[in-house]
Amino acid sequence: MAETTLDLRALPKAEAWRQLEQHVRAVLEGVDDDICAMATMSSLVHHAFGHLWTGFYRVVTPGQLLRVGPYQGTLGCLEIPFGKGVCGAAATTRVTQVIPDVHAFPGHITCDGRSASEIVAPVLDRKGALIAVFDIDSDRKAAFDEVDRVHLERILGWFRGA
Ligand code: SME
């Protein structure tokens, strides 16, 4: 098993994500536990890129309520209703939200005032059910783009066996 936590900030973004995905997959080889995978991904993604907040909100009432799950960073809001904020939008639409300026997003939920941009991707299980969303917040504006979206969605494919 790979045992280190990589800091990939010196690499071009696409290469950093490639190495990160390999690392995540190696560490999770043989694992069959969603919470274990969520904790592992939160740690590895957080330390690879050094963003403000990295982690999961789990679906606790389908179609209605998200509750915070494994994460790294400053204190996160405990619960987010579907449709509220960026996480709630990702949960309702099941479409990854790439938000260059959170202050321009109607209904953005401020857990940490330093948050300036974010990406939130839906997490589906093997049956296609939404089980969580994965949220990364940055203190820089426009920190995330299509490269992040594509690679983040690939890593989260782990939960549906992809
Ligand atoms: N920014 C998120 C809320 C969660 S956190 O910032 C940890 C949102 O608007 O969905």
Short mmCIF file of N, CA and C and ligand atoms in Angstrom, two decimals:
data_model
loop_
_atom_site.label_atom_id
_atom_site.label_comp_id
_atom_site.label_asym_id
_atom_site.label_seq_id
_atom_site.Cartn_x
_atom_site.Cartn_y
_atom_site.Cartn_z
N MET A 1 0.84 -1.21 0.00
CA MET A 1 0.00 0.00 0.00
C MET A 1 0.88 1.25 0.00
N ALA A 2 0.45 2.25 -0.79
CA ALA A 2 1.18 3.52 -0.80
C ALA A 2 0.92 4.21 0.54
N GLU A 3 1.94 4.75 1.16
CA GLU A 3 1.76 5.23 2.52
C GLU A 3 1.95 6.72 2.72
N THR A 4 2.37 7.42 1.67
CA THR A 4 2.65 8.82 1.87
C THR A 4 1.46 9.70 1.49
N THR A 5 1.44 10.90 2.02
CA THR A 5 0.47 11.91 1.61
C THR A 5 1.22 12.88 0.71
N LEU A 6 0.80 12.96 -0.55
CA LEU A 6 1.55 13.74 -1.52
C LEU A 6 1.13 15.21 -1.53
N ASP A 7 2.11 16.09 -1.69
CA ASP A 7 1.83 17.50 -1.95
C ASP A 7 2.16 17.71 -3.43
N LEU A 8 1.12 17.97 -4.24
CA LEU A 8 1.30 18.00 -5.69
C LEU A 8 1.20 19.41 -6.26
N ARG A 9 1.32 20.40 -5.40
CA ARG A 9 1.10 21.78 -5.84
C ARG A 9 2.12 22.28 -6.85
N ALA A 10 3.29 21.64 -6.89
CA ALA A 10 4.32 22.11 -7.81
C ALA A 10 4.07 21.63 -9.25
N LEU A 11 3.17 20.67 -9.41
CA LEU A 11 2.95 20.08 -10.74
C LEU A 11 1.85 20.82 -11.50
N PRO A 12 1.90 20.72 -12.86
CA PRO A 12 0.76 21.20 -13.63
C PRO A 12 -0.49 20.45 -13.16
N LYS A 13 -1.63 21.13 -13.17
CA LYS A 13 -2.84 20.58 -12.55
C LYS A 13 -3.24 19.19 -13.06
N ALA A 14 -3.22 19.01 -14.37
CA ALA A 14 -3.67 17.72 -14.93
C ALA A 14 -2.76 16.58 -14.46
N GLU A 15 -1.47 16.85 -14.43
CA GLU A 15 -0.51 15.83 -13.98
C GLU A 15 -0.70 15.56 -12.48
N ALA A 16 -0.94 16.60 -11.73
CA ALA A 16 -1.18 16.44 -10.29
C ALA A 16 -2.39 15.53 -10.06
N TRP A 17 -3.47 15.79 -10.78
CA TRP A 17 -4.68 14.96 -10.64
C TRP A 17 -4.41 13.52 -11.06
N ARG A 18 -3.64 13.34 -12.12
CA ARG A 18 -3.32 11.96 -12.57
C ARG A 18 -2.59 11.19 -11.46
N GLN A 19 -1.60 11.82 -10.90
CA GLN A 19 -0.84 11.16 -9.82
C GLN A 19 -1.71 10.92 -8.60
N LEU A 20 -2.57 11.89 -8.33
CA LEU A 20 -3.46 11.77 -7.17
C LEU A 20 -4.43 10.61 -7.36
N GLU A 21 -4.99 10.49 -8.55
CA GLU A 21 -5.94 9.39 -8.78
C GLU A 21 -5.24 8.04 -8.61
N GLN A 22 -4.06 7.92 -9.16
CA GLN A 22 -3.30 6.67 -9.00
C GLN A 22 -3.09 6.35 -7.53
N HIS A 23 -2.72 7.39 -6.79
CA HIS A 23 -2.43 7.22 -5.37
C HIS A 23 -3.68 6.79 -4.61
N VAL A 24 -4.79 7.51 -4.86
CA VAL A 24 -6.05 7.18 -4.19
C VAL A 24 -6.43 5.73 -4.48
N ARG A 25 -6.34 5.36 -5.75
CA ARG A 25 -6.76 4.00 -6.14
C ARG A 25 -5.85 2.95 -5.49
N ALA A 26 -4.58 3.25 -5.38
CA ALA A 26 -3.64 2.30 -4.76
C ALA A 26 -3.96 2.15 -3.27
N VAL A 27 -4.20 3.27 -2.61
CA VAL A 27 -4.48 3.22 -1.17
C VAL A 27 -5.79 2.48 -0.91
N LEU A 28 -6.77 2.67 -1.79
CA LEU A 28 -8.10 2.08 -1.55
C LEU A 28 -8.26 0.69 -2.14
N GLU A 29 -7.20 0.15 -2.68
CA GLU A 29 -7.31 -1.19 -3.27
C GLU A 29 -7.80 -2.19 -2.23
N GLY A 30 -8.86 -2.93 -2.58
CA GLY A 30 -9.39 -3.94 -1.67
C GLY A 30 -10.33 -3.40 -0.62
N VAL A 31 -10.50 -2.08 -0.57
CA VAL A 31 -11.39 -1.48 0.43
C VAL A 31 -12.83 -1.54 -0.07
N ASP A 32 -13.75 -1.85 0.85
CA ASP A 32 -15.17 -1.88 0.50
C ASP A 32 -15.94 -1.18 1.63
N ASP A 33 -15.70 0.10 1.79
CA ASP A 33 -16.30 0.85 2.89
C ASP A 33 -16.32 2.31 2.47
N ASP A 34 -17.53 2.85 2.27
CA ASP A 34 -17.65 4.21 1.73
C ASP A 34 -17.07 5.27 2.66
N ILE A 35 -17.29 5.13 3.96
CA ILE A 35 -16.80 6.15 4.88
C ILE A 35 -15.27 6.14 4.92
N CYS A 36 -14.70 4.96 4.90
CA CYS A 36 -13.24 4.81 4.83
C CYS A 36 -12.71 5.49 3.57
N ALA A 37 -13.39 5.29 2.44
CA ALA A 37 -12.96 5.90 1.18
C ALA A 37 -13.13 7.41 1.23
N MET A 38 -14.22 7.88 1.84
CA MET A 38 -14.45 9.33 1.92
C MET A 38 -13.35 10.00 2.76
N ALA A 39 -13.02 9.39 3.87
CA ALA A 39 -11.98 9.95 4.74
C ALA A 39 -10.63 9.97 4.02
N THR A 40 -10.35 8.89 3.33
CA THR A 40 -9.06 8.79 2.62
C THR A 40 -8.97 9.81 1.49
N MET A 41 -10.05 9.92 0.72
CA MET A 41 -10.03 10.90 -0.39
C MET A 41 -9.94 12.33 0.14
N SER A 42 -10.67 12.62 1.21
CA SER A 42 -10.61 13.98 1.77
C SER A 42 -9.19 14.34 2.15
N SER A 43 -8.52 13.42 2.82
CA SER A 43 -7.15 13.69 3.26
C SER A 43 -6.21 13.86 2.08
N LEU A 44 -6.29 12.93 1.14
CA LEU A 44 -5.32 12.97 0.03
C LEU A 44 -5.54 14.17 -0.88
N VAL A 45 -6.81 14.47 -1.19
CA VAL A 45 -7.08 15.62 -2.07
C VAL A 45 -6.71 16.92 -1.35
N HIS A 46 -7.05 16.99 -0.08
CA HIS A 46 -6.76 18.21 0.68
C HIS A 46 -5.27 18.52 0.73
N HIS A 47 -4.48 17.52 1.04
CA HIS A 47 -3.05 17.77 1.19
C HIS A 47 -2.34 17.86 -0.15
N ALA A 48 -2.92 17.27 -1.19
CA ALA A 48 -2.31 17.39 -2.52
C ALA A 48 -2.36 18.83 -3.01
N PHE A 49 -3.47 19.52 -2.75
CA PHE A 49 -3.67 20.85 -3.34
C PHE A 49 -3.66 21.99 -2.33
N GLY A 50 -3.82 21.67 -1.05
CA GLY A 50 -3.75 22.71 -0.03
C GLY A 50 -4.89 23.71 -0.07
N HIS A 51 -6.07 23.26 -0.50
CA HIS A 51 -7.21 24.19 -0.48
C HIS A 51 -7.73 24.36 0.94
N LEU A 52 -8.75 25.22 1.07
CA LEU A 52 -9.26 25.61 2.38
C LEU A 52 -10.04 24.48 3.05
N TRP A 53 -10.87 23.82 2.28
CA TRP A 53 -11.79 22.82 2.84
C TRP A 53 -12.03 21.75 1.78
N THR A 54 -11.97 20.51 2.18
CA THR A 54 -12.11 19.41 1.23
C THR A 54 -12.89 18.30 1.91
N GLY A 55 -14.05 17.95 1.37
CA GLY A 55 -14.75 16.84 2.01
C GLY A 55 -16.15 16.58 1.49
N PHE A 56 -16.82 15.72 2.23
CA PHE A 56 -18.11 15.17 1.78
C PHE A 56 -19.27 15.67 2.61
N TYR A 57 -20.39 15.89 1.94
CA TYR A 57 -21.70 15.99 2.59
C TYR A 57 -22.49 14.78 2.14
N ARG A 58 -22.98 13.99 3.12
CA ARG A 58 -23.69 12.75 2.81
C ARG A 58 -25.20 12.99 2.73
N VAL A 59 -25.84 12.25 1.85
CA VAL A 59 -27.31 12.30 1.76
C VAL A 59 -27.86 11.52 2.95
N VAL A 60 -28.56 12.21 3.86
CA VAL A 60 -29.17 11.49 4.98
C VAL A 60 -30.68 11.35 4.79
N THR A 61 -31.31 12.28 4.09
CA THR A 61 -32.72 12.13 3.69
C THR A 61 -32.77 12.41 2.19
N PRO A 62 -32.93 11.35 1.38
CA PRO A 62 -32.86 11.54 -0.07
C PRO A 62 -33.81 12.63 -0.55
N GLY A 63 -33.27 13.52 -1.37
CA GLY A 63 -34.07 14.61 -1.92
C GLY A 63 -34.26 15.77 -0.97
N GLN A 64 -33.77 15.62 0.27
CA GLN A 64 -34.05 16.68 1.26
C GLN A 64 -32.83 17.22 2.01
N LEU A 65 -32.00 16.30 2.54
CA LEU A 65 -30.99 16.80 3.48
C LEU A 65 -29.62 16.15 3.31
N LEU A 66 -28.59 17.03 3.34
CA LEU A 66 -27.19 16.59 3.36
C LEU A 66 -26.63 16.85 4.76
N ARG A 67 -25.77 15.94 5.22
CA ARG A 67 -25.09 16.15 6.51
C ARG A 67 -23.60 15.95 6.29
N VAL A 68 -22.81 16.73 7.01
CA VAL A 68 -21.37 16.69 6.78
C VAL A 68 -20.82 15.29 7.06
N GLY A 69 -19.85 14.90 6.26
CA GLY A 69 -19.19 13.62 6.42
C GLY A 69 -17.70 13.84 6.61
N PRO A 70 -16.88 12.87 6.27
CA PRO A 70 -15.43 13.04 6.43
C PRO A 70 -14.94 14.27 5.67
N TYR A 71 -14.13 15.10 6.35
CA TYR A 71 -13.55 16.27 5.67
C TYR A 71 -12.26 16.69 6.33
N GLN A 72 -11.56 17.59 5.65
CA GLN A 72 -10.35 18.21 6.18
C GLN A 72 -10.52 19.72 6.03
N GLY A 73 -10.12 20.47 7.04
CA GLY A 73 -10.22 21.92 6.95
C GLY A 73 -10.90 22.49 8.17
N THR A 74 -11.31 23.76 8.04
CA THR A 74 -11.96 24.44 9.15
C THR A 74 -13.39 23.90 9.32
N LEU A 75 -14.02 24.28 10.41
CA LEU A 75 -15.34 23.73 10.73
C LEU A 75 -16.33 23.94 9.59
N GLY A 76 -16.95 22.84 9.15
CA GLY A 76 -17.96 22.93 8.09
C GLY A 76 -19.35 23.01 8.68
N CYS A 77 -20.30 23.58 7.91
CA CYS A 77 -21.70 23.56 8.32
C CYS A 77 -22.10 22.11 8.51
N LEU A 78 -22.95 21.83 9.50
CA LEU A 78 -23.29 20.43 9.78
C LEU A 78 -24.32 19.88 8.79
N GLU A 79 -25.30 20.69 8.44
CA GLU A 79 -26.35 20.20 7.55
C GLU A 79 -26.64 21.23 6.46
N ILE A 80 -26.97 20.73 5.27
CA ILE A 80 -27.33 21.60 4.15
C ILE A 80 -28.55 20.98 3.46
N PRO A 81 -29.64 21.72 3.35
CA PRO A 81 -30.81 21.19 2.63
C PRO A 81 -30.52 21.09 1.12
N PHE A 82 -31.09 20.10 0.47
CA PHE A 82 -31.02 20.02 -0.99
C PHE A 82 -31.49 21.38 -1.55
N GLY A 83 -30.83 21.83 -2.59
CA GLY A 83 -31.24 23.07 -3.25
C GLY A 83 -30.64 24.31 -2.62
N LYS A 84 -30.00 24.18 -1.44
CA LYS A 84 -29.40 25.36 -0.80
C LYS A 84 -27.89 25.39 -1.04
N GLY A 85 -27.38 26.55 -1.41
CA GLY A 85 -25.95 26.70 -1.60
C GLY A 85 -25.44 25.87 -2.77
N VAL A 86 -24.14 25.83 -2.89
CA VAL A 86 -23.52 25.12 -4.02
C VAL A 86 -23.66 23.61 -3.82
N CYS A 87 -23.48 23.17 -2.59
CA CYS A 87 -23.62 21.73 -2.31
C CYS A 87 -25.05 21.27 -2.60
N GLY A 88 -26.01 22.06 -2.15
CA GLY A 88 -27.40 21.71 -2.37
C GLY A 88 -27.76 21.71 -3.85
N ALA A 89 -27.15 22.61 -4.62
CA ALA A 89 -27.39 22.65 -6.07
C ALA A 89 -26.82 21.40 -6.74
N ALA A 90 -25.63 20.99 -6.31
CA ALA A 90 -25.02 19.78 -6.88
C ALA A 90 -25.86 18.55 -6.55
N ALA A 91 -26.42 18.53 -5.33
CA ALA A 91 -27.24 17.39 -4.92
C ALA A 91 -28.54 17.34 -5.71
N THR A 92 -29.16 18.49 -5.90
CA THR A 92 -30.46 18.54 -6.59
C THR A 92 -30.30 18.23 -8.08
N THR A 93 -29.27 18.80 -8.69
CA THR A 93 -29.11 18.65 -10.15
C THR A 93 -28.29 17.42 -10.53
N ARG A 94 -27.50 16.91 -9.57
CA ARG A 94 -26.54 15.83 -9.86
C ARG A 94 -25.55 16.24 -10.94
N VAL A 95 -25.31 17.53 -11.04
CA VAL A 95 -24.34 18.05 -12.00
C VAL A 95 -23.26 18.78 -11.21
N THR A 96 -22.00 18.53 -11.55
CA THR A 96 -20.89 19.19 -10.86
C THR A 96 -20.97 20.70 -11.03
N GLN A 97 -20.83 21.40 -9.91
CA GLN A 97 -20.89 22.87 -9.91
C GLN A 97 -19.47 23.42 -9.80
N VAL A 98 -19.06 24.18 -10.80
CA VAL A 98 -17.76 24.86 -10.75
C VAL A 98 -18.06 26.34 -10.60
N ILE A 99 -17.76 26.89 -9.42
CA ILE A 99 -18.18 28.26 -9.10
C ILE A 99 -16.94 29.14 -8.91
N PRO A 100 -16.64 30.01 -9.89
CA PRO A 100 -15.43 30.82 -9.83
C PRO A 100 -15.48 31.90 -8.74
N ASP A 101 -16.71 32.37 -8.42
CA ASP A 101 -16.85 33.41 -7.40
C ASP A 101 -18.08 33.08 -6.56
N VAL A 102 -17.83 32.55 -5.37
CA VAL A 102 -18.96 32.10 -4.55
C VAL A 102 -19.88 33.25 -4.15
N HIS A 103 -19.32 34.46 -4.10
CA HIS A 103 -20.14 35.60 -3.68
C HIS A 103 -21.16 35.99 -4.75
N ALA A 104 -20.94 35.51 -5.97
CA ALA A 104 -21.89 35.78 -7.05
C ALA A 104 -22.91 34.64 -7.18
N PHE A 105 -22.79 33.61 -6.33
CA PHE A 105 -23.71 32.47 -6.42
C PHE A 105 -24.88 32.71 -5.46
N PRO A 106 -26.11 32.78 -6.00
CA PRO A 106 -27.25 33.05 -5.13
C PRO A 106 -27.42 31.94 -4.09
N GLY A 107 -27.50 32.34 -2.83
CA GLY A 107 -27.74 31.36 -1.77
C GLY A 107 -26.51 30.62 -1.30
N HIS A 108 -25.32 31.09 -1.71
CA HIS A 108 -24.10 30.43 -1.24
C HIS A 108 -24.07 30.42 0.28
N ILE A 109 -23.66 29.27 0.84
CA ILE A 109 -23.59 29.13 2.29
C ILE A 109 -22.15 29.38 2.73
N THR A 110 -21.96 30.36 3.61
CA THR A 110 -20.61 30.68 4.05
C THR A 110 -20.29 29.94 5.33
N CYS A 111 -19.41 28.92 5.22
CA CYS A 111 -18.95 28.23 6.44
C CYS A 111 -17.64 28.87 6.89
N ASP A 112 -16.82 29.28 5.93
CA ASP A 112 -15.55 29.93 6.21
C ASP A 112 -15.50 31.17 5.33
N GLY A 113 -15.40 32.33 5.96
CA GLY A 113 -15.46 33.60 5.23
C GLY A 113 -14.36 33.77 4.20
N ARG A 114 -13.31 32.97 4.30
CA ARG A 114 -12.21 33.10 3.33
C ARG A 114 -12.51 32.41 2.01
N SER A 115 -13.56 31.58 1.98
CA SER A 115 -13.88 30.84 0.76
C SER A 115 -14.20 31.79 -0.38
N ALA A 116 -13.54 31.60 -1.53
CA ALA A 116 -13.74 32.50 -2.68
C ALA A 116 -14.28 31.76 -3.90
N SER A 117 -13.88 30.50 -4.08
CA SER A 117 -14.40 29.71 -5.21
C SER A 117 -14.52 28.26 -4.76
N GLU A 118 -15.32 27.51 -5.49
CA GLU A 118 -15.46 26.11 -5.10
C GLU A 118 -15.91 25.22 -6.24
N ILE A 119 -15.71 23.91 -6.02
CA ILE A 119 -16.22 22.90 -6.94
C ILE A 119 -16.93 21.86 -6.09
N VAL A 120 -18.12 21.47 -6.52
CA VAL A 120 -18.87 20.44 -5.80
C VAL A 120 -19.38 19.42 -6.82
N ALA A 121 -19.05 18.15 -6.59
CA ALA A 121 -19.43 17.09 -7.52
C ALA A 121 -20.35 16.08 -6.84
N PRO A 122 -21.34 15.55 -7.57
CA PRO A 122 -22.20 14.51 -7.00
C PRO A 122 -21.45 13.19 -6.87
N VAL A 123 -21.84 12.39 -5.88
CA VAL A 123 -21.24 11.07 -5.67
C VAL A 123 -22.35 10.03 -5.79
N LEU A 124 -22.23 9.14 -6.77
CA LEU A 124 -23.25 8.12 -7.01
C LEU A 124 -22.72 6.75 -6.63
N ASP A 125 -23.63 5.87 -6.16
CA ASP A 125 -23.21 4.51 -5.85
C ASP A 125 -23.42 3.59 -7.05
N ARG A 126 -23.22 2.30 -6.85
CA ARG A 126 -23.30 1.33 -7.96
C ARG A 126 -24.69 1.23 -8.56
N LYS A 127 -25.69 1.62 -7.78
CA LYS A 127 -27.07 1.57 -8.29
C LYS A 127 -27.49 2.88 -8.92
N GLY A 128 -26.57 3.85 -8.94
CA GLY A 128 -26.91 5.16 -9.51
C GLY A 128 -27.59 6.08 -8.52
N ALA A 129 -27.63 5.68 -7.23
CA ALA A 129 -28.24 6.55 -6.21
C ALA A 129 -27.23 7.60 -5.75
N LEU A 130 -27.72 8.80 -5.48
CA LEU A 130 -26.86 9.86 -4.95
C LEU A 130 -26.60 9.58 -3.48
N ILE A 131 -25.33 9.41 -3.10
CA ILE A 131 -25.04 9.13 -1.68
C ILE A 131 -24.37 10.31 -0.98
N ALA A 132 -23.82 11.25 -1.77
CA ALA A 132 -23.09 12.36 -1.16
C ALA A 132 -22.75 13.39 -2.25
N VAL A 133 -22.18 14.51 -1.80
CA VAL A 133 -21.49 15.41 -2.73
C VAL A 133 -20.10 15.63 -2.15
N PHE A 134 -19.16 15.92 -3.03
CA PHE A 134 -17.79 16.20 -2.60
C PHE A 134 -17.49 17.66 -2.90
N ASP A 135 -17.03 18.38 -1.90
CA ASP A 135 -16.88 19.83 -1.98
C ASP A 135 -15.41 20.22 -1.75
N ILE A 136 -14.87 21.02 -2.64
CA ILE A 136 -13.55 21.61 -2.39
C ILE A 136 -13.70 23.13 -2.45
N ASP A 137 -13.25 23.81 -1.39
CA ASP A 137 -13.34 25.28 -1.33
C ASP A 137 -11.93 25.86 -1.35
N SER A 138 -11.78 26.96 -2.10
CA SER A 138 -10.48 27.62 -2.17
C SER A 138 -10.59 29.06 -1.69
N ASP A 139 -9.49 29.59 -1.18
CA ASP A 139 -9.49 31.01 -0.79
C ASP A 139 -9.08 31.89 -1.98
N ARG A 140 -8.86 31.27 -3.13
CA ARG A 140 -8.56 32.04 -4.36
C ARG A 140 -9.78 32.02 -5.26
N LYS A 141 -10.04 33.12 -5.97
CA LYS A 141 -11.11 33.13 -6.96
C LYS A 141 -10.74 32.24 -8.14
N ALA A 142 -11.73 31.64 -8.75
CA ALA A 142 -11.57 30.85 -9.98
C ALA A 142 -10.45 29.81 -9.87
N ALA A 143 -10.40 29.13 -8.74
CA ALA A 143 -9.34 28.13 -8.55
C ALA A 143 -9.62 26.83 -9.32
N PHE A 144 -10.88 26.63 -9.72
CA PHE A 144 -11.26 25.35 -10.33
C PHE A 144 -11.78 25.54 -11.76
N ASP A 145 -11.52 24.51 -12.58
CA ASP A 145 -11.94 24.58 -13.97
C ASP A 145 -12.31 23.18 -14.47
N GLU A 146 -12.40 23.04 -15.78
CA GLU A 146 -12.79 21.77 -16.38
C GLU A 146 -11.81 20.63 -16.04
N VAL A 147 -10.55 20.96 -15.92
CA VAL A 147 -9.55 19.93 -15.58
C VAL A 147 -9.88 19.34 -14.22
N ASP A 148 -10.20 20.20 -13.27
CA ASP A 148 -10.58 19.71 -11.93
C ASP A 148 -11.86 18.88 -12.02
N ARG A 149 -12.82 19.38 -12.76
CA ARG A 149 -14.11 18.67 -12.85
C ARG A 149 -13.91 17.25 -13.39
N VAL A 150 -13.19 17.14 -14.50
CA VAL A 150 -13.03 15.84 -15.15
C VAL A 150 -12.32 14.87 -14.21
N HIS A 151 -11.24 15.31 -13.59
CA HIS A 151 -10.45 14.40 -12.75
C HIS A 151 -11.15 14.09 -11.44
N LEU A 152 -11.81 15.08 -10.87
CA LEU A 152 -12.54 14.82 -9.62
C LEU A 152 -13.64 13.80 -9.87
N GLU A 153 -14.36 13.96 -10.97
CA GLU A 153 -15.44 13.00 -11.28
C GLU A 153 -14.87 11.59 -11.49
N ARG A 154 -13.69 11.52 -12.07
CA ARG A 154 -13.06 10.19 -12.27
C ARG A 154 -12.75 9.53 -10.92
N ILE A 155 -12.16 10.28 -10.03
CA ILE A 155 -11.82 9.72 -8.71
C ILE A 155 -13.09 9.29 -7.98
N LEU A 156 -14.14 10.12 -8.06
CA LEU A 156 -15.39 9.80 -7.35
C LEU A 156 -16.10 8.60 -7.98
N GLY A 157 -15.71 8.23 -9.18
CA GLY A 157 -16.22 7.02 -9.82
C GLY A 157 -15.96 5.78 -8.97
N TRP A 158 -15.00 5.87 -8.06
CA TRP A 158 -14.71 4.74 -7.15
C TRP A 158 -15.99 4.24 -6.48
N PHE A 159 -16.88 5.17 -6.10
CA PHE A 159 -18.08 4.80 -5.33
C PHE A 159 -19.09 4.03 -6.17
N ARG A 160 -19.00 4.16 -7.48
CA ARG A 160 -19.93 3.36 -8.30
C ARG A 160 -19.20 2.21 -8.99
N GLY A 161 -18.01 1.93 -8.49
CA GLY A 161 -17.26 0.78 -9.00
C GLY A 161 -16.56 1.03 -10.32
N ALA A 162 -16.42 2.31 -10.69
CA ALA A 162 -15.76 2.64 -11.97
C ALA A 162 -14.27 2.86 -11.76
N1 SME B 1 -19.83 26.47 0.50
C1 SME B 1 -20.78 25.43 0.56
C2 SME B 1 -21.11 25.10 1.98
C3 SME B 1 -20.24 24.07 2.58
S1 SME B 1 -18.79 24.57 3.01
O1 SME B 1 -18.29 25.78 2.63
C4 SME B 1 -17.85 23.59 3.85
C5 SME B 1 -22.05 25.68 -0.20
O2 SME B 1 -22.45 26.81 -0.49
O3 SME B 1 -22.66 24.71 -0.53
#
